[in-house]
């Protein structure tokens, strides 16, 4: 059974720091991997999607990497800002239909001004 | 497009009552998903539909839960009878063959 783990559960950093969020999964047979952002009381916003054949994706200050063989992904946030404060969720797509996702429990990020 | 639309945003009901959550997917999307989020268990897939047909309902916790998709633009998740442990945020998401899943804002359900 696929399990997704995110470490750390919570992270607090000063503004301007670069940081890395970690995600691991137990079964490498994935269709793709997604990183989401969730603000308190809100829905999920997709940040980056990495297909199983890709190694990384970049969007602005965000860079996500994928190592399927080791069951790991990282989300790198450069020059963090207070507006980056949110919970970041990693999810692996099992295929069938895009959106058949197994989620980690998230990393709650707080960026202090 | 307005995105995935869920209603109501908040629902408070008494134990034993029937609860119906509603979802309007993004037009043109052919897959629809219902997720539940709790502090203890995080986000869990309950059921998903492809072209209005239920494909996998293995995540539905009990027979008290049922979901329907009568047409491509509407789905419901019903809990009957509701129990306090059903309190959670319920999310609907939709996708197409060419896009990732887009999530609605969720329905926060409280059963007292």
mmCIF file of C-alpha atoms in Angstrom:
data_model
loop_
_atom_site.group_PDB
_atom_site.id
_atom_site.type_symbol
_atom_site.label_atom_id
_atom_site.label_comp_id
_atom_site.label_asym_id
_atom_site.label_seq_id
_atom_site.Cartn_x
_atom_site.Cartn_y
_atom_site.Cartn_z
ATOM 1 C CA UNK A 1 0.000 0.000 0.000
ATOM 2 C CA UNK A 2 1.399 3.385 -0.994
ATOM 3 C CA UNK A 3 2.307 5.656 1.901
ATOM 4 C CA UNK A 4 3.503 9.236 1.645
ATOM 5 C CA UNK A 5 5.504 10.852 4.437
ATOM 6 C CA UNK A 6 6.491 14.491 4.815
ATOM 7 C CA UNK A 7 9.244 15.729 7.085
ATOM 8 C CA UNK A 8 9.305 18.003 8.980
ATOM 9 C CA UNK A 9 5.691 18.399 10.092
ATOM 10 C CA UNK A 10 6.335 22.047 10.862
ATOM 11 C CA UNK A 11 9.079 24.511 10.007
ATOM 12 C CA UNK A 12 9.712 28.099 11.033
ATOM 13 C CA UNK A 13 12.328 30.205 9.234
ATOM 14 C CA UNK A 14 13.268 33.888 9.032
ATOM 15 C CA UNK A 15 12.393 35.797 5.896
ATOM 16 C CA UNK A 16 14.935 35.463 3.088
ATOM 17 C CA UNK A 17 16.113 31.964 3.901
ATOM 18 C CA UNK A 18 16.233 29.207 1.335
ATOM 19 C CA UNK A 19 14.514 26.053 2.516
ATOM 20 C CA UNK A 20 13.800 22.455 1.530
ATOM 21 C CA UNK A 21 10.692 20.424 2.233
ATOM 22 C CA UNK A 22 10.922 16.655 1.991
ATOM 23 C CA UNK A 23 8.507 14.015 0.757
ATOM 24 C CA UNK A 24 9.013 10.251 0.589
ATOM 25 C CA UNK A 25 6.810 7.505 -0.814
ATOM 26 C CA UNK A 26 6.984 3.744 -0.441
ATOM 27 C CA UNK A 27 6.024 2.517 -3.923
ATOM 28 C CA UNK A 28 7.906 3.900 -6.925
ATOM 29 C CA UNK A 29 5.101 2.935 -9.349
ATOM 30 C CA UNK A 30 3.625 6.403 -9.580
ATOM 31 C CA UNK A 31 2.080 8.280 -12.490
ATOM 32 C CA UNK A 32 3.243 11.691 -11.277
ATOM 33 C CA UNK A 33 3.903 13.664 -8.109
ATOM 34 C CA UNK A 34 2.365 16.985 -7.165
ATOM 35 C CA UNK A 35 3.115 19.656 -4.612
ATOM 36 C CA UNK A 36 0.184 21.669 -3.286
ATOM 37 C CA UNK A 37 -0.173 24.680 -1.050
ATOM 38 C CA UNK A 38 -3.040 25.015 1.428
ATOM 39 C CA UNK A 39 -3.818 28.232 3.285
ATOM 40 C CA UNK A 40 -5.879 28.038 6.503
ATOM 41 C CA UNK A 41 -9.549 27.413 5.767
ATOM 42 C CA UNK A 42 -8.922 27.216 2.044
ATOM 43 C CA UNK A 43 -8.704 24.604 -0.655
ATOM 44 C CA UNK A 44 -5.575 23.246 -2.296
ATOM 45 C CA UNK A 45 -3.601 25.109 -4.917
ATOM 46 C CA UNK A 46 -1.390 23.054 -7.212
ATOM 47 C CA UNK A 47 2.175 24.402 -7.272
ATOM 48 C CA UNK A 48 4.154 21.943 -9.350
ATOM 49 C CA UNK A 49 3.494 18.646 -11.090
ATOM 50 C CA UNK A 50 6.343 16.303 -11.978
ATOM 51 C CA UNK A 51 5.633 13.476 -14.382
ATOM 52 C CA UNK A 52 7.189 10.121 -13.489
ATOM 53 C CA UNK A 53 9.636 10.462 -16.394
ATOM 54 C CA UNK A 54 10.876 13.890 -15.233
ATOM 55 C CA UNK A 55 13.520 14.794 -12.662
ATOM 56 C CA UNK A 56 12.443 18.316 -11.739
ATOM 57 C CA UNK A 57 10.100 21.215 -12.362
ATOM 58 C CA UNK A 58 10.557 24.897 -11.657
ATOM 59 C CA UNK A 59 8.112 27.738 -11.170
ATOM 60 C CA UNK A 60 9.463 31.074 -10.036
ATOM 61 C CA UNK A 61 11.150 30.656 -6.656
ATOM 62 C CA UNK A 62 9.987 27.043 -6.397
ATOM 63 C CA UNK A 63 11.869 23.990 -7.610
ATOM 64 C CA UNK A 64 10.654 20.434 -7.133
ATOM 65 C CA UNK A 65 12.764 17.360 -7.753
ATOM 66 C CA UNK A 66 11.792 13.728 -8.101
ATOM 67 C CA UNK A 67 13.886 10.595 -7.572
ATOM 68 C CA UNK A 68 11.503 7.722 -8.244
ATOM 69 C CA UNK A 69 14.011 4.965 -7.555
ATOM 70 C CA UNK A 70 14.626 6.181 -4.024
ATOM 71 C CA UNK A 71 11.027 7.260 -3.457
ATOM 72 C CA UNK A 72 11.858 10.883 -2.703
ATOM 73 C CA UNK A 73 10.875 14.361 -3.738
ATOM 74 C CA UNK A 74 11.970 17.746 -2.466
ATOM 75 C CA UNK A 75 10.437 21.188 -2.759
ATOM 76 C CA UNK A 76 13.004 23.969 -2.680
ATOM 77 C CA UNK A 77 11.802 27.483 -1.895
ATOM 78 C CA UNK A 78 14.297 30.245 -2.577
ATOM 79 C CA UNK A 79 14.378 33.562 -0.727
ATOM 80 C CA UNK A 80 11.367 32.777 1.427
ATOM 81 C CA UNK A 81 8.765 35.475 2.133
ATOM 82 C CA UNK A 82 6.061 35.802 4.821
ATOM 83 C CA UNK A 83 3.487 35.205 2.082
ATOM 84 C CA UNK A 84 4.917 31.713 1.641
ATOM 85 C CA UNK A 85 3.526 30.763 5.057
ATOM 86 C CA UNK A 86 1.084 27.896 4.489
ATOM 87 C CA UNK A 87 0.880 24.120 4.639
ATOM 88 C CA UNK A 88 2.644 22.349 1.786
ATOM 89 C CA UNK A 89 1.308 18.970 0.742
ATOM 90 C CA UNK A 90 2.953 16.340 -1.404
ATOM 91 C CA UNK A 91 0.808 13.831 -3.289
ATOM 92 C CA UNK A 92 1.545 10.895 -5.579
ATOM 93 C CA UNK A 93 -0.815 10.075 -8.408
ATOM 94 C CA UNK A 94 -1.538 6.386 -8.821
ATOM 95 C CA UNK A 95 -2.908 6.829 -12.328
ATOM 96 C CA UNK A 96 -6.214 5.661 -13.706
ATOM 97 C CA UNK A 97 -7.392 9.233 -13.731
ATOM 98 C CA UNK A 98 -5.289 12.286 -12.949
ATOM 99 C CA UNK A 99 -6.261 13.181 -9.414
ATOM 100 C CA UNK A 100 -6.227 9.687 -7.882
ATOM 101 C CA UNK A 101 -3.898 11.021 -5.219
ATOM 102 C CA UNK A 102 -2.303 9.729 -2.031
ATOM 103 C CA UNK A 103 -1.364 12.683 0.152
ATOM 104 C CA UNK A 104 1.235 13.231 2.816
ATOM 105 C CA UNK A 105 0.137 15.029 5.968
ATOM 106 C CA UNK A 106 1.928 18.177 4.988
ATOM 107 C CA UNK A 107 4.584 20.524 6.299
ATOM 108 C CA UNK A 108 3.306 23.674 7.985
ATOM 109 C CA UNK A 109 5.679 26.486 7.032
ATOM 110 C CA UNK A 110 5.927 29.755 8.885
ATOM 111 C CA UNK A 111 8.158 32.510 7.480
ATOM 112 C CA UNK A 112 8.859 35.228 10.044
ATOM 113 C CA UNK A 113 9.372 38.825 8.874
ATOM 114 C CA UNK B 1 -14.244 29.196 -15.504
ATOM 115 C CA UNK B 2 -15.088 29.726 -11.830
ATOM 116 C CA UNK B 3 -13.236 26.593 -10.793
ATOM 117 C CA UNK B 4 -14.674 23.704 -8.812
ATOM 118 C CA UNK B 5 -17.675 24.934 -6.846
ATOM 119 C CA UNK B 6 -18.757 23.289 -3.624
ATOM 120 C CA UNK B 7 -21.775 23.982 -1.478
ATOM 121 C CA UNK B 8 -22.405 24.617 1.271
ATOM 122 C CA UNK B 9 -19.107 26.032 2.577
ATOM 123 C CA UNK B 10 -20.083 25.224 6.136
ATOM 124 C CA UNK B 11 -22.621 22.761 7.501
ATOM 125 C CA UNK B 12 -23.564 22.143 11.123
ATOM 126 C CA UNK B 13 -25.991 19.342 11.770
ATOM 127 C CA UNK B 14 -27.187 17.117 14.554
ATOM 128 C CA UNK B 15 -26.178 13.502 14.852
ATOM 129 C CA UNK B 16 -28.551 11.255 12.939
ATOM 130 C CA UNK B 17 -29.480 13.827 10.334
ATOM 131 C CA UNK B 18 -28.892 13.383 6.621
ATOM 132 C CA UNK B 19 -26.222 15.611 5.095
ATOM 133 C CA UNK B 20 -25.780 16.286 1.377
ATOM 134 C CA UNK B 21 -22.669 17.953 -0.001
ATOM 135 C CA UNK B 22 -22.666 19.282 -3.543
ATOM 136 C CA UNK B 23 -20.020 19.781 -6.197
ATOM 137 C CA UNK B 24 -19.904 21.358 -9.621
ATOM 138 C CA UNK B 25 -16.716 20.356 -11.473
ATOM 139 C CA UNK B 26 -14.885 22.460 -14.018
ATOM 140 C CA UNK B 27 -16.613 22.315 -17.390
ATOM 141 C CA UNK B 28 -14.928 19.818 -19.694
ATOM 142 C CA UNK B 29 -13.323 17.809 -16.906
ATOM 143 C CA UNK B 30 -14.289 14.135 -17.052
ATOM 144 C CA UNK B 31 -12.956 12.942 -13.675
ATOM 145 C CA UNK B 32 -14.339 13.945 -10.285
ATOM 146 C CA UNK B 33 -12.971 13.116 -6.861
ATOM 147 C CA UNK B 34 -14.287 13.401 -3.298
ATOM 148 C CA UNK B 35 -11.690 13.762 -0.520
ATOM 149 C CA UNK B 36 -12.002 14.097 3.249
ATOM 150 C CA UNK B 37 -9.482 15.995 5.407
ATOM 151 C CA UNK B 38 -9.089 15.538 9.157
ATOM 152 C CA UNK B 39 -6.305 16.453 11.547
ATOM 153 C CA UNK B 40 -5.675 12.821 12.422
ATOM 154 C CA UNK B 41 -5.743 11.227 8.988
ATOM 155 C CA UNK B 42 -4.953 14.103 6.621
ATOM 156 C CA UNK B 43 -6.461 14.042 3.131
ATOM 157 C CA UNK B 44 -8.034 10.773 2.027
ATOM 158 C CA UNK B 45 -9.684 9.864 -1.263
ATOM 159 C CA UNK B 46 -13.235 8.655 -0.706
ATOM 160 C CA UNK B 47 -14.428 7.964 -4.241
ATOM 161 C CA UNK B 48 -13.793 9.028 -7.802
ATOM 162 C CA UNK B 49 -15.814 9.087 -10.995
ATOM 163 C CA UNK B 50 -14.705 8.914 -14.601
ATOM 164 C CA UNK B 51 -17.246 10.033 -17.215
ATOM 165 C CA UNK B 52 -19.923 10.018 -14.485
ATOM 166 C CA UNK B 53 -19.238 6.372 -13.579
ATOM 167 C CA UNK B 54 -17.885 5.484 -10.118
ATOM 168 C CA UNK B 55 -14.481 3.870 -10.610
ATOM 169 C CA UNK B 56 -13.131 3.363 -7.105
ATOM 170 C CA UNK B 57 -15.179 3.736 -3.927
ATOM 171 C CA UNK B 58 -12.837 1.770 -1.692
ATOM 172 C CA UNK B 59 -12.193 4.872 0.385
ATOM 173 C CA UNK B 60 -15.814 5.323 1.395
ATOM 174 C CA UNK B 61 -15.702 4.593 5.122
ATOM 175 C CA UNK B 62 -19.128 3.032 5.643
ATOM 176 C CA UNK B 63 -22.442 2.314 3.983
ATOM 177 C CA UNK B 64 -23.703 5.538 5.533
ATOM 178 C CA UNK B 65 -21.724 7.334 2.829
ATOM 179 C CA UNK B 66 -22.943 7.418 -0.764
ATOM 180 C CA UNK B 67 -22.006 9.489 -3.808
ATOM 181 C CA UNK B 68 -23.707 10.114 -7.112
ATOM 182 C CA UNK B 69 -22.877 11.867 -10.337
ATOM 183 C CA UNK B 70 -26.080 12.123 -12.357
ATOM 184 C CA UNK B 71 -24.444 14.225 -15.067
ATOM 185 C CA UNK B 72 -21.115 15.731 -16.035
ATOM 186 C CA UNK B 73 -21.737 18.979 -14.173
ATOM 187 C CA UNK B 74 -22.951 17.824 -10.766
ATOM 188 C CA UNK B 75 -22.097 15.398 -7.987
ATOM 189 C CA UNK B 76 -23.338 14.808 -4.456
ATOM 190 C CA UNK B 77 -21.863 13.146 -1.399
ATOM 191 C CA UNK B 78 -24.500 12.044 1.102
ATOM 192 C CA UNK B 79 -24.082 10.889 4.689
ATOM 193 C CA UNK B 80 -27.104 9.247 6.253
ATOM 194 C CA UNK B 81 -27.250 9.082 9.222
ATOM 195 C CA UNK B 82 -24.443 11.454 10.174
ATOM 196 C CA UNK B 83 -22.240 10.901 13.239
ATOM 197 C CA UNK B 84 -19.884 13.229 15.143
ATOM 198 C CA UNK B 85 -16.841 11.349 13.778
ATOM 199 C CA UNK B 86 -17.863 12.412 10.269
ATOM 200 C CA UNK B 87 -16.874 15.982 11.160
ATOM 201 C CA UNK B 88 -14.193 17.009 8.678
ATOM 202 C CA UNK B 89 -13.555 19.161 5.635
ATOM 203 C CA UNK B 90 -14.793 17.502 2.462
ATOM 204 C CA UNK B 91 -13.140 18.490 -0.811
ATOM 205 C CA UNK B 92 -14.241 17.900 -4.352
ATOM 206 C CA UNK B 93 -11.727 17.965 -7.209
ATOM 207 C CA UNK B 94 -11.953 17.541 -10.953
ATOM 208 C CA UNK B 95 -9.484 16.829 -13.729
ATOM 209 C CA UNK B 96 -9.248 15.939 -17.363
ATOM 210 C CA UNK B 97 -6.906 13.695 -19.277
ATOM 211 C CA UNK B 98 -4.695 16.708 -19.973
ATOM 212 C CA UNK B 99 -4.723 18.565 -16.664
ATOM 213 C CA UNK B 100 -3.943 17.896 -13.059
ATOM 214 C CA UNK B 101 -6.700 17.924 -10.448
ATOM 215 C CA UNK B 102 -8.201 21.244 -9.357
ATOM 216 C CA UNK B 103 -9.746 21.411 -5.910
ATOM 217 C CA UNK B 104 -12.786 23.263 -4.611
ATOM 218 C CA UNK B 105 -12.742 25.360 -1.449
ATOM 219 C CA UNK B 106 -14.211 22.525 0.600
ATOM 220 C CA UNK B 107 -17.222 22.036 2.853
ATOM 221 C CA UNK B 108 -16.533 22.136 6.587
ATOM 222 C CA UNK B 109 -18.940 19.674 8.194
ATOM 223 C CA UNK B 110 -19.610 19.666 11.926
ATOM 224 C CA UNK B 111 -21.872 16.988 13.368
ATOM 225 C CA UNK B 112 -22.931 17.676 16.962
#
